Amino acid sequence: MGVRKIYLDNNATTPCDPRVVETMVPYFFEHHGNAASRNHPFGWEAEEAVDYAREQIAKLINADEKEIIFTSGATESDNLAIKGVYEMYSRKGNHIITVKTEHKAVLDTCNKLEKHGAEITYLDVQADGLINLAELETAIKPNTIMVAVMWANNETGVIQPMKEIGQICEKHGVLFFSDATQAVGKIKTHPRDVGVHLMAFSAHKMYGPKGVGALYVSRKNPRVKVTAQLDGGGHERGMRSGTLNVPGIVGFGKAAEIAMQEMDQDAARLSALRDKLEQAFLHEMEEVYVNGNVAHRMPHVANISFKHVEGEGLMMTFNQEIALSSGSACTSASLEPSYVLVALGLGDDLAHSSLRFSLGRFTKEEDVNYAIEAIKKGVNHMRDISPIWEMYKEGVDLTKIEWAAH
Amino acid sequence: MAYSNKVIDHFQNPRNVGTLDKASKSVGTGLVGAPECGDVMRLQIEVDDATGVIRDAKFKTFGCGSAIASSSLATEWLKGKSVDDALKIDNMDIVEELALPPVKIHCSVLAEDAIKAAITDYKKKNGVEVADEATVA
């Protein structure tokens, strides 16, 4: 009997659906052609496969297939969108508005541009993780070229008010870019419906393969252009050079097709399991807190703090069997916990005490049942050996203690 | 990051978890770290007043696996040592014994701080002069 292994870290990456793998296999050997080889059947087959995948992906997001630019993943898509727009629209302005809880691929790209003369506004979020729309609107200036707000947050699952943000961008004539990596394939993400002009996403977060992603770039009303960040053969309508990852793209297409068919049933099943997990902790344990807005949240995600227990230590009680993430950053040299949770105004102590549960298509109810018991046991054990839990139980006000910060 | 077997052993079977009577004159308590930093260690020693030997040691720790292992190991090492010898425990001894990676060295530093803080507390209670460097920042 092997060790039980339960995977509740689907926001980090999802397993590649076996149906996706099966579709990809012929494109490694049998149909190995380069999609840019225009003069022989190997190239034609590859091109045809890529075109088909592009259609499947376009359908999922209700876009035109010409609006899909293939990349190596969401990080590259984020870079291409932000740097590409910054360069292309430099005559219009140099100001970009983004949010403190964005993924590092957005934040670090913005930081880099700041060094090259960009002006970046990093919006705060409210305690529930949502941005304040009035603050966004106030931040827009004549030199603003783009607003970059992620569709759903990777740590908390909180979904931003996309439609309202889109309306504000429309009103002020600025581009709206969204990193939708955590949302595409899980919930409805139709950029045109909400006024998103550029949208980054990735195959491996939606049961496709790693190493392939896409950037949606609106082709009309408005026609958006980005300056290429990779120079070369002029693939992808000149926006992204580089030989296409044909098997990856084929898999991405299949993953999109499956997502389109199964998204609703997956979401309903997973939100029920997620709620069961969350309620078990909230009802059966003390000092448990859910982080982020629970009404505007991805169906498969829960971010929960177990007060007076350190997340990484807690994970060690069950990490041979259960995989998930913590907002504690005990491994980082800075000792800083999750910047996303800190931006929500959580104290560092609660951020250190957080676990992120992200369920997925292959999560079974028995996995969740097992995880509930294992994690409860782990929390109780860690509280038994936690001095601050003991102090809390004795009625000591922990905020009044002069801690020796180190 | 993978933990060493020794860290895992101390984590899974922590030695000397518990609480000593902090009001007792023969008990010294060291509480170091901060919840915001993700590490709080409380280390207690009970000293035989006649011999100056540490009879018992207990800990409770809020922190990662390495922090728990470092404090667990510290209590093992403290028991049976004289107070003076206990002061000689260096954080690098803990790093070596537990094979802590560089990012976890602060856990061992915290354990050393906790030892020194507990001894300082014991000495203060018993009217022994305390050198400045023994107090924990």
XYZ file of C-alpha atoms in Angstrom:
543
model
C 0.000 0.000 0.000
C 1.545 3.262 -1.091
C 1.305 6.584 0.634
C -1.909 8.366 -0.167
C -1.273 11.426 -2.306
C -3.876 14.146 -2.504
C -3.312 17.122 -4.749
C -5.005 20.318 -3.600
C -2.634 22.736 -5.315
C -4.343 23.166 -8.662
C -3.653 26.899 -8.712
C 0.032 26.060 -8.942
C -0.534 23.728 -11.842
C -3.126 21.194 -12.911
C -2.508 17.657 -14.046
C -2.654 17.333 -17.800
C -5.970 15.670 -18.639
C -5.321 12.205 -20.165
C -7.602 13.161 -23.056
C -5.288 16.099 -23.704
C -2.172 13.933 -23.547
C -3.691 11.501 -26.014
C -4.382 14.297 -28.501
C -0.836 15.597 -28.221
C 1.057 12.363 -28.743
C 0.879 12.126 -32.571
C 2.400 15.611 -32.843
C 5.731 14.571 -31.403
C 6.709 12.012 -34.048
C 4.085 11.239 -36.645
C 3.132 14.834 -37.342
C 6.303 16.525 -36.218
C 6.263 19.308 -38.790
C 7.020 22.974 -38.268
C 3.826 24.971 -38.649
C 5.805 27.602 -40.532
C 6.978 25.148 -43.227
C 4.725 26.214 -46.054
C 6.015 23.923 -48.777
C 5.353 20.349 -47.684
C 2.698 18.203 -46.060
C 4.537 17.990 -42.721
C 4.254 21.732 -42.354
C 0.667 21.798 -43.599
C -0.407 19.178 -41.083
C 1.192 21.108 -38.258
C -0.324 24.352 -39.418
C -3.725 22.761 -39.688
C -3.439 21.392 -36.163
C -2.416 24.791 -34.830
C -5.289 26.475 -36.655
C -7.721 23.981 -35.186
C -6.395 24.550 -31.663
C -6.568 28.291 -32.177
C -10.231 27.887 -33.043
C -10.890 25.728 -29.978
C -9.249 28.315 -27.735
C -10.977 31.243 -29.443
C -14.319 29.531 -28.907
C -13.665 29.089 -25.201
C -13.181 32.829 -24.758
C -15.660 33.833 -27.466
C -13.015 35.544 -29.565
C -11.881 35.483 -33.168
C -9.079 32.984 -33.796
C -6.937 35.773 -35.210
C -7.003 37.344 -31.752
C -5.046 34.469 -30.198
C -1.255 34.839 -30.007
C 0.513 31.721 -28.802
C 3.304 32.138 -26.266
C 5.293 29.958 -23.884
C 2.927 30.649 -21.002
C 1.175 33.318 -18.995
C 4.390 34.934 -17.782
C 5.437 35.578 -21.348
C 1.927 36.747 -22.225
C 1.992 39.200 -19.308
C 5.373 40.503 -20.438
C 4.261 40.812 -24.042
C 1.042 42.604 -23.142
C 2.572 45.121 -20.764
C 5.897 45.798 -22.456
C 4.320 45.493 -25.881
C 1.615 48.054 -25.148
C 4.058 50.343 -23.372
C 6.282 50.457 -26.439
C 3.490 50.596 -29.004
C 1.564 53.377 -27.261
C 4.503 55.400 -25.959
C 3.362 58.435 -27.915
C 0.033 58.406 -26.128
C 1.461 58.190 -22.652
C 3.611 56.308 -20.181
C 1.269 55.649 -17.281
C 0.028 52.167 -16.383
C -2.310 51.352 -13.516
C -2.109 47.981 -11.838
C -2.872 46.428 -8.453
C -0.713 45.343 -5.510
C -2.138 41.827 -5.537
C -1.215 41.055 -9.151
C 1.004 38.115 -10.002
C 4.751 38.785 -9.984
C 4.814 38.388 -13.748
C 2.775 41.599 -13.924
C 4.316 43.438 -10.968
C 7.924 42.716 -11.878
C 7.272 43.632 -15.497
C 5.823 46.952 -14.335
C 8.804 47.471 -12.025
C 11.122 46.912 -14.950
C 9.248 49.462 -17.073
C 9.458 51.984 -14.249
C 13.224 51.863 -14.661
C 12.728 52.704 -18.329
C 10.606 55.758 -17.668
C 7.133 54.353 -17.139
C 4.916 55.755 -14.434
C 3.114 52.973 -12.602
C 0.277 53.260 -10.106
C -0.130 50.237 -7.826
C -3.676 50.288 -6.492
C -4.460 49.001 -3.025
C -7.170 46.424 -2.512
C -9.888 46.441 0.122
C -9.940 43.964 2.988
C -11.839 41.489 0.832
C -9.287 41.671 -1.982
C -11.422 43.653 -4.410
C -10.189 46.902 -5.883
C -12.006 50.133 -5.198
C -13.510 51.277 -8.501
C -13.592 54.940 -7.500
C -9.871 54.774 -6.715
C -9.220 53.230 -10.092
C -11.113 55.953 -11.886
C -9.361 58.694 -9.933
C -6.004 57.198 -10.814
C -6.603 57.541 -14.565
C -4.778 60.530 -16.033
C -4.327 61.950 -19.531
C -1.099 59.976 -19.937
C -2.625 56.661 -18.821
C -2.376 54.042 -21.541
C -3.414 50.869 -19.782
C -5.069 49.347 -16.753
C -3.813 45.878 -15.783
C -6.061 43.959 -13.392
C -6.076 40.202 -13.016
C -9.347 38.366 -13.503
C -9.010 36.094 -10.468
C -6.308 36.061 -7.861
C -4.051 33.026 -7.625
C -3.834 33.038 -3.836
C -7.319 33.977 -2.728
C -9.383 33.166 -5.831
C -11.030 36.592 -5.540
C -12.628 37.708 -8.814
C -12.359 41.405 -9.646
C -15.364 43.368 -10.968
C -14.265 42.960 -14.573
C -17.271 44.524 -16.237
C -17.141 47.659 -14.109
C -13.408 48.019 -14.674
C -14.011 47.573 -18.399
C -16.600 50.344 -18.385
C -14.232 52.732 -16.628
C -11.482 51.949 -19.148
C -13.886 52.442 -22.034
C -15.087 55.754 -20.650
C -11.536 57.079 -20.394
C -10.232 55.501 -23.564
C -7.512 53.398 -21.961
C -6.639 49.801 -22.730
C -7.667 47.078 -20.302
C -5.315 44.134 -19.897
C -6.157 41.184 -17.676
C -4.017 38.289 -16.496
C -6.770 35.673 -16.531
C -4.523 32.676 -15.932
C -6.506 31.433 -12.948
C -9.908 32.058 -14.493
C -9.832 30.827 -18.089
C -11.283 27.359 -18.428
C -12.740 27.492 -14.910
C -15.294 30.272 -15.188
C -16.689 32.179 -18.158
C -14.030 34.561 -19.416
C -15.190 36.391 -22.516
C -12.955 39.435 -22.864
C -15.223 41.268 -25.284
C -18.207 40.984 -22.920
C -16.387 42.839 -20.162
C -14.282 45.236 -22.215
C -10.939 43.462 -21.833
C -8.606 44.261 -24.765
C -5.706 41.993 -23.899
C -5.868 38.819 -21.857
C -3.108 36.455 -20.757
C -3.677 32.813 -19.948
C -1.942 29.493 -19.833
C -2.627 25.857 -20.726
C -1.246 24.205 -17.607
C -3.727 25.886 -15.274
C -6.618 24.365 -17.230
C -5.541 20.718 -17.503
C -3.337 21.338 -20.523
C 0.433 20.979 -20.852
C 3.070 23.257 -19.365
C 5.077 25.528 -21.637
C 2.281 26.971 -23.709
C 0.055 29.970 -23.191
C -1.716 32.660 -25.122
C -2.332 36.347 -25.283
C -5.688 37.510 -26.549
C -5.286 40.768 -28.445
C -8.453 42.538 -29.561
C -8.540 42.983 -33.341
C -11.403 45.406 -33.717
C -13.137 48.061 -31.626
C -10.421 48.710 -30.741
C -7.695 47.191 -32.894
C -4.887 46.706 -30.426
C -1.263 46.210 -31.371
C 1.679 45.216 -29.249
C 5.347 45.588 -30.055
C 6.984 42.187 -30.319
C 9.353 41.333 -27.484
C 11.044 38.459 -29.297
C 12.563 39.215 -32.668
C 12.808 36.554 -35.311
C 10.741 34.955 -38.023
C 7.670 37.097 -37.509
C 5.367 34.307 -36.398
C 2.003 35.017 -34.808
C 1.267 38.009 -37.027
C 4.572 39.553 -36.128
C 3.777 39.780 -32.434
C 5.643 36.711 -31.227
C 8.438 35.114 -33.191
C 9.524 31.576 -32.512
C 8.648 28.140 -33.852
C 5.267 27.166 -32.508
C 5.085 24.455 -29.866
C 2.761 22.329 -31.968
C 2.096 19.439 -29.541
C 1.632 21.928 -26.710
C -0.750 24.039 -28.747
C -2.719 20.965 -29.829
C -3.031 20.003 -26.164
C -3.983 23.546 -25.204
C -6.755 23.431 -27.821
C -8.083 20.134 -26.543
C -7.951 21.414 -22.970
C -9.995 24.433 -24.060
C -12.541 22.226 -25.768
C -12.947 20.024 -22.692
C -13.131 23.066 -20.427
C -15.904 24.519 -22.534
C -17.929 21.323 -22.183
C -17.208 20.580 -18.539
C -16.565 23.934 -16.892
C -20.028 24.353 -15.434
C -20.286 20.889 -13.968
C -16.705 21.061 -12.625
C -17.413 24.426 -11.027
C -20.615 23.224 -9.362
C -19.010 20.061 -8.020
C -15.849 21.795 -6.837
C -17.581 24.687 -5.139
C -19.662 22.181 -3.159
C -16.496 20.345 -2.105
C -14.697 23.593 -1.345
C -17.604 24.764 0.804
C -17.640 21.459 2.637
C -13.936 21.802 3.406
C -14.250 25.391 4.496
C -17.310 24.807 6.653
C -15.677 21.856 8.377
C -12.826 24.074 9.548
C -15.009 27.042 10.399
C -17.516 25.036 12.398
C -15.323 22.526 14.091
C -12.323 24.649 15.025
C -11.592 27.892 16.792
C -9.792 30.884 15.339
C -10.171 29.984 11.685
C -10.479 32.778 9.143
C -11.316 32.753 5.435
C -9.279 35.270 3.466
C -10.787 37.266 0.624
C -14.282 37.941 -0.620
C -16.305 34.725 -0.486
C -19.090 35.945 -2.781
C -16.753 36.902 -5.621
C -14.424 33.969 -5.634
C -13.307 31.135 -7.873
C -15.363 28.006 -7.188
C -12.413 25.758 -6.397
C -10.313 27.990 -4.153
C -10.235 28.617 -0.405
C -7.584 30.574 1.448
C -7.820 29.914 5.166
C -5.798 31.081 8.158
C -5.470 28.874 11.211
C -4.439 31.361 13.830
C -1.458 30.672 16.090
C -0.117 28.000 13.767
C 2.637 28.642 11.254
C 1.663 27.522 7.765
C 4.851 25.838 6.677
C 5.181 23.887 9.893
C 1.544 22.919 9.615
C 2.074 21.659 6.082
C 4.872 19.433 7.327
C 2.357 17.482 9.382
C 0.654 16.225 6.240
C 2.780 17.090 3.225
C 3.737 13.500 2.559
C 0.090 12.950 1.688
C -1.508 16.281 0.881
C -0.116 18.920 -1.449
C -1.126 22.521 -1.019
C 0.404 25.974 -0.562
C 0.934 28.323 2.332
C 1.072 32.094 2.513
C 3.901 31.700 4.944
C 7.230 32.403 3.370
C 9.463 30.846 5.925
C 11.826 29.724 3.203
C 12.398 33.182 1.804
C 15.386 35.036 3.155
C 13.247 38.080 3.855
C 10.805 36.157 6.086
C 8.043 38.140 4.409
C 4.737 36.318 4.161
C 2.470 36.485 1.111
C 2.334 40.035 -0.250
C -1.163 39.300 -1.520
C -2.514 38.527 1.948
C -0.620 41.444 3.433
C -2.246 43.719 0.808
C -5.636 42.549 2.108
C -4.601 44.023 5.426
C -4.156 40.709 7.164
C -1.626 40.931 9.923
C 1.629 39.175 9.126
C 0.729 36.620 11.814
C -2.448 35.582 9.969
C -0.635 35.584 6.652
C 1.955 33.203 8.095
C -0.900 31.002 9.284
C -2.615 30.603 5.940
C -3.149 27.645 3.687
C -4.365 27.836 0.112
C -6.612 25.018 -1.012
C -7.168 24.795 -4.746
C -9.249 21.849 -5.887
C -9.427 20.574 -9.425
C -11.136 18.360 -11.930
C -9.481 15.256 -10.494
C -10.206 16.001 -6.834
C -12.536 13.417 -5.335
C -14.867 13.854 -2.420
C -12.949 11.244 -0.439
C -9.772 13.312 -0.958
C -11.491 16.306 0.589
C -12.831 14.212 3.474
C -9.369 12.849 4.127
C -7.805 16.310 3.909
C -10.292 17.767 6.384
C -9.366 15.184 9.022
C -5.618 15.300 8.357
C -5.501 19.082 8.482
C -7.629 19.309 11.613
C -5.279 16.848 13.265
C -2.280 18.822 12.048
C -3.650 22.138 13.295
C -4.474 20.662 16.690
C -1.006 19.158 16.979
C 0.689 22.402 15.994
C -1.450 24.344 18.422
C -0.494 21.924 21.181
C 3.131 22.819 20.654
C 2.526 26.522 19.928
C 3.427 28.931 22.738
C 1.183 31.636 21.338
C -1.799 29.287 21.234
C -1.150 28.516 24.912
C -0.980 32.228 25.669
C -4.152 32.860 23.700
C -5.940 30.127 25.669
C -4.714 31.669 28.913
C -6.295 34.950 27.858
C -3.044 36.781 27.190
C -3.508 39.669 24.774
C -0.869 38.865 22.196
C -0.969 42.342 20.747
C 0.226 43.748 24.075
C 3.380 41.667 24.194
C 6.622 43.298 23.233
C 7.908 40.780 20.753
C 11.563 40.653 19.948
C 11.263 40.940 16.182
C 14.198 39.326 14.437
C 12.482 22.245 -0.072
C 13.327 18.878 1.349
C 14.113 18.637 5.036
C 16.910 16.509 6.479
C 15.920 13.296 8.211
C 16.971 14.761 11.550
C 14.654 17.731 11.114
C 11.836 15.397 10.163
C 12.534 13.179 13.165
C 12.480 16.101 15.605
C 9.405 17.491 13.889
C 7.506 14.229 14.039
C 8.701 13.278 17.500
C 9.418 16.553 19.222
C 11.358 16.033 22.472
C 10.336 17.810 25.623
C 7.279 19.698 24.459
C 5.562 21.333 27.365
C 5.406 23.997 29.976
C 7.282 24.476 33.248
C 6.017 26.690 36.036
C 7.373 30.064 35.033
C 6.720 31.440 38.510
C 9.136 28.951 40.060
C 12.471 30.407 41.118
C 14.379 27.507 39.624
C 12.762 27.906 36.201
C 14.088 30.250 33.547
C 11.879 31.154 30.584
C 12.986 32.534 27.248
C 10.380 33.771 24.763
C 11.895 34.937 21.501
C 10.723 35.758 17.996
C 7.471 37.353 16.921
C 4.253 36.077 15.363
C 4.646 38.570 12.500
C 7.973 36.990 11.644
C 6.473 33.543 11.605
C 8.578 32.222 14.480
C 8.027 32.282 18.221
C 10.025 30.017 20.521
C 9.486 29.542 24.202
C 12.221 27.610 25.895
C 12.249 26.838 29.605
C 14.898 25.358 31.835
C 14.638 24.043 35.349
C 17.912 24.328 37.218
C 19.072 22.372 40.221
C 19.896 25.240 42.535
C 22.555 23.314 44.396
C 24.582 22.044 41.423
C 23.686 24.601 38.751
C 22.826 21.752 36.413
C 19.813 21.943 34.126
C 17.463 19.215 35.338
C 14.708 19.682 32.813
C 14.011 21.637 29.666
C 10.778 22.193 27.783
C 9.772 24.082 24.673
C 6.838 25.226 22.639
C 7.379 26.712 19.212
C 5.251 28.472 16.625
C 7.143 28.109 13.407
C 8.280 25.995 10.519
C 9.716 22.499 10.764
C 13.262 23.757 11.189
C 12.270 26.082 14.008
C 10.518 23.261 15.819
C 13.422 20.888 15.268
C 15.953 23.494 16.432
C 14.127 24.084 19.690
C 13.492 20.380 20.228
C 17.191 19.664 19.761
C 18.099 22.537 22.072
C 16.080 21.046 24.919
C 17.815 17.706 24.414
C 21.222 19.329 24.589
C 20.327 21.467 27.596
C 19.299 18.660 29.888
C 22.149 17.630 32.146
C 24.355 20.590 31.182
C 25.501 23.183 33.635
C 24.146 26.656 33.039
C 27.618 27.835 32.070
C 28.057 25.040 29.530
C 24.595 25.706 28.156
C 25.672 29.236 27.323
C 28.318 27.781 25.034
C 25.772 26.213 22.690
C 26.298 27.930 19.389
C 23.684 28.228 16.658
C 26.114 26.741 14.155
C 26.193 23.524 16.225
C 22.444 23.282 15.632
C 22.827 24.075 11.931
C 25.375 21.300 11.614
C 23.470 18.709 13.625
C 20.216 19.282 11.749
C 21.837 20.012 8.362
C 19.829 23.218 8.056
C 20.029 24.955 4.675
C 21.107 28.630 4.571
C 17.519 29.925 4.447
C 16.827 28.198 7.756
C 19.845 29.422 9.697
C 17.674 32.022 11.403
C 15.827 29.141 13.116
C 19.043 28.070 14.810
C 19.830 31.661 15.763
C 16.440 31.896 17.372
C 17.083 28.689 19.332
C 20.381 30.055 20.607
C 18.640 33.287 21.541
C 15.966 31.304 23.381
C 18.588 29.396 25.376
C 20.340 32.628 26.354
C 17.035 34.300 27.220
C 15.995 31.399 29.436
C 19.322 31.440 31.263
C 19.185 35.206 31.659
C 15.720 34.906 33.146
C 16.886 32.212 35.550
C 19.903 34.241 36.610
C 17.873 37.380 37.143
C 15.424 35.518 39.302
C 18.267 34.246 41.397
C 20.122 37.520 41.710
C 23.056 36.536 39.510
C 24.774 39.298 37.552
C 23.869 39.072 33.893
C 26.272 40.143 31.204
C 24.731 42.393 28.587
C 25.399 40.128 25.652
C 23.260 37.405 27.191
C 20.118 39.453 26.881
C 18.290 38.944 23.696
C 17.629 41.760 21.346
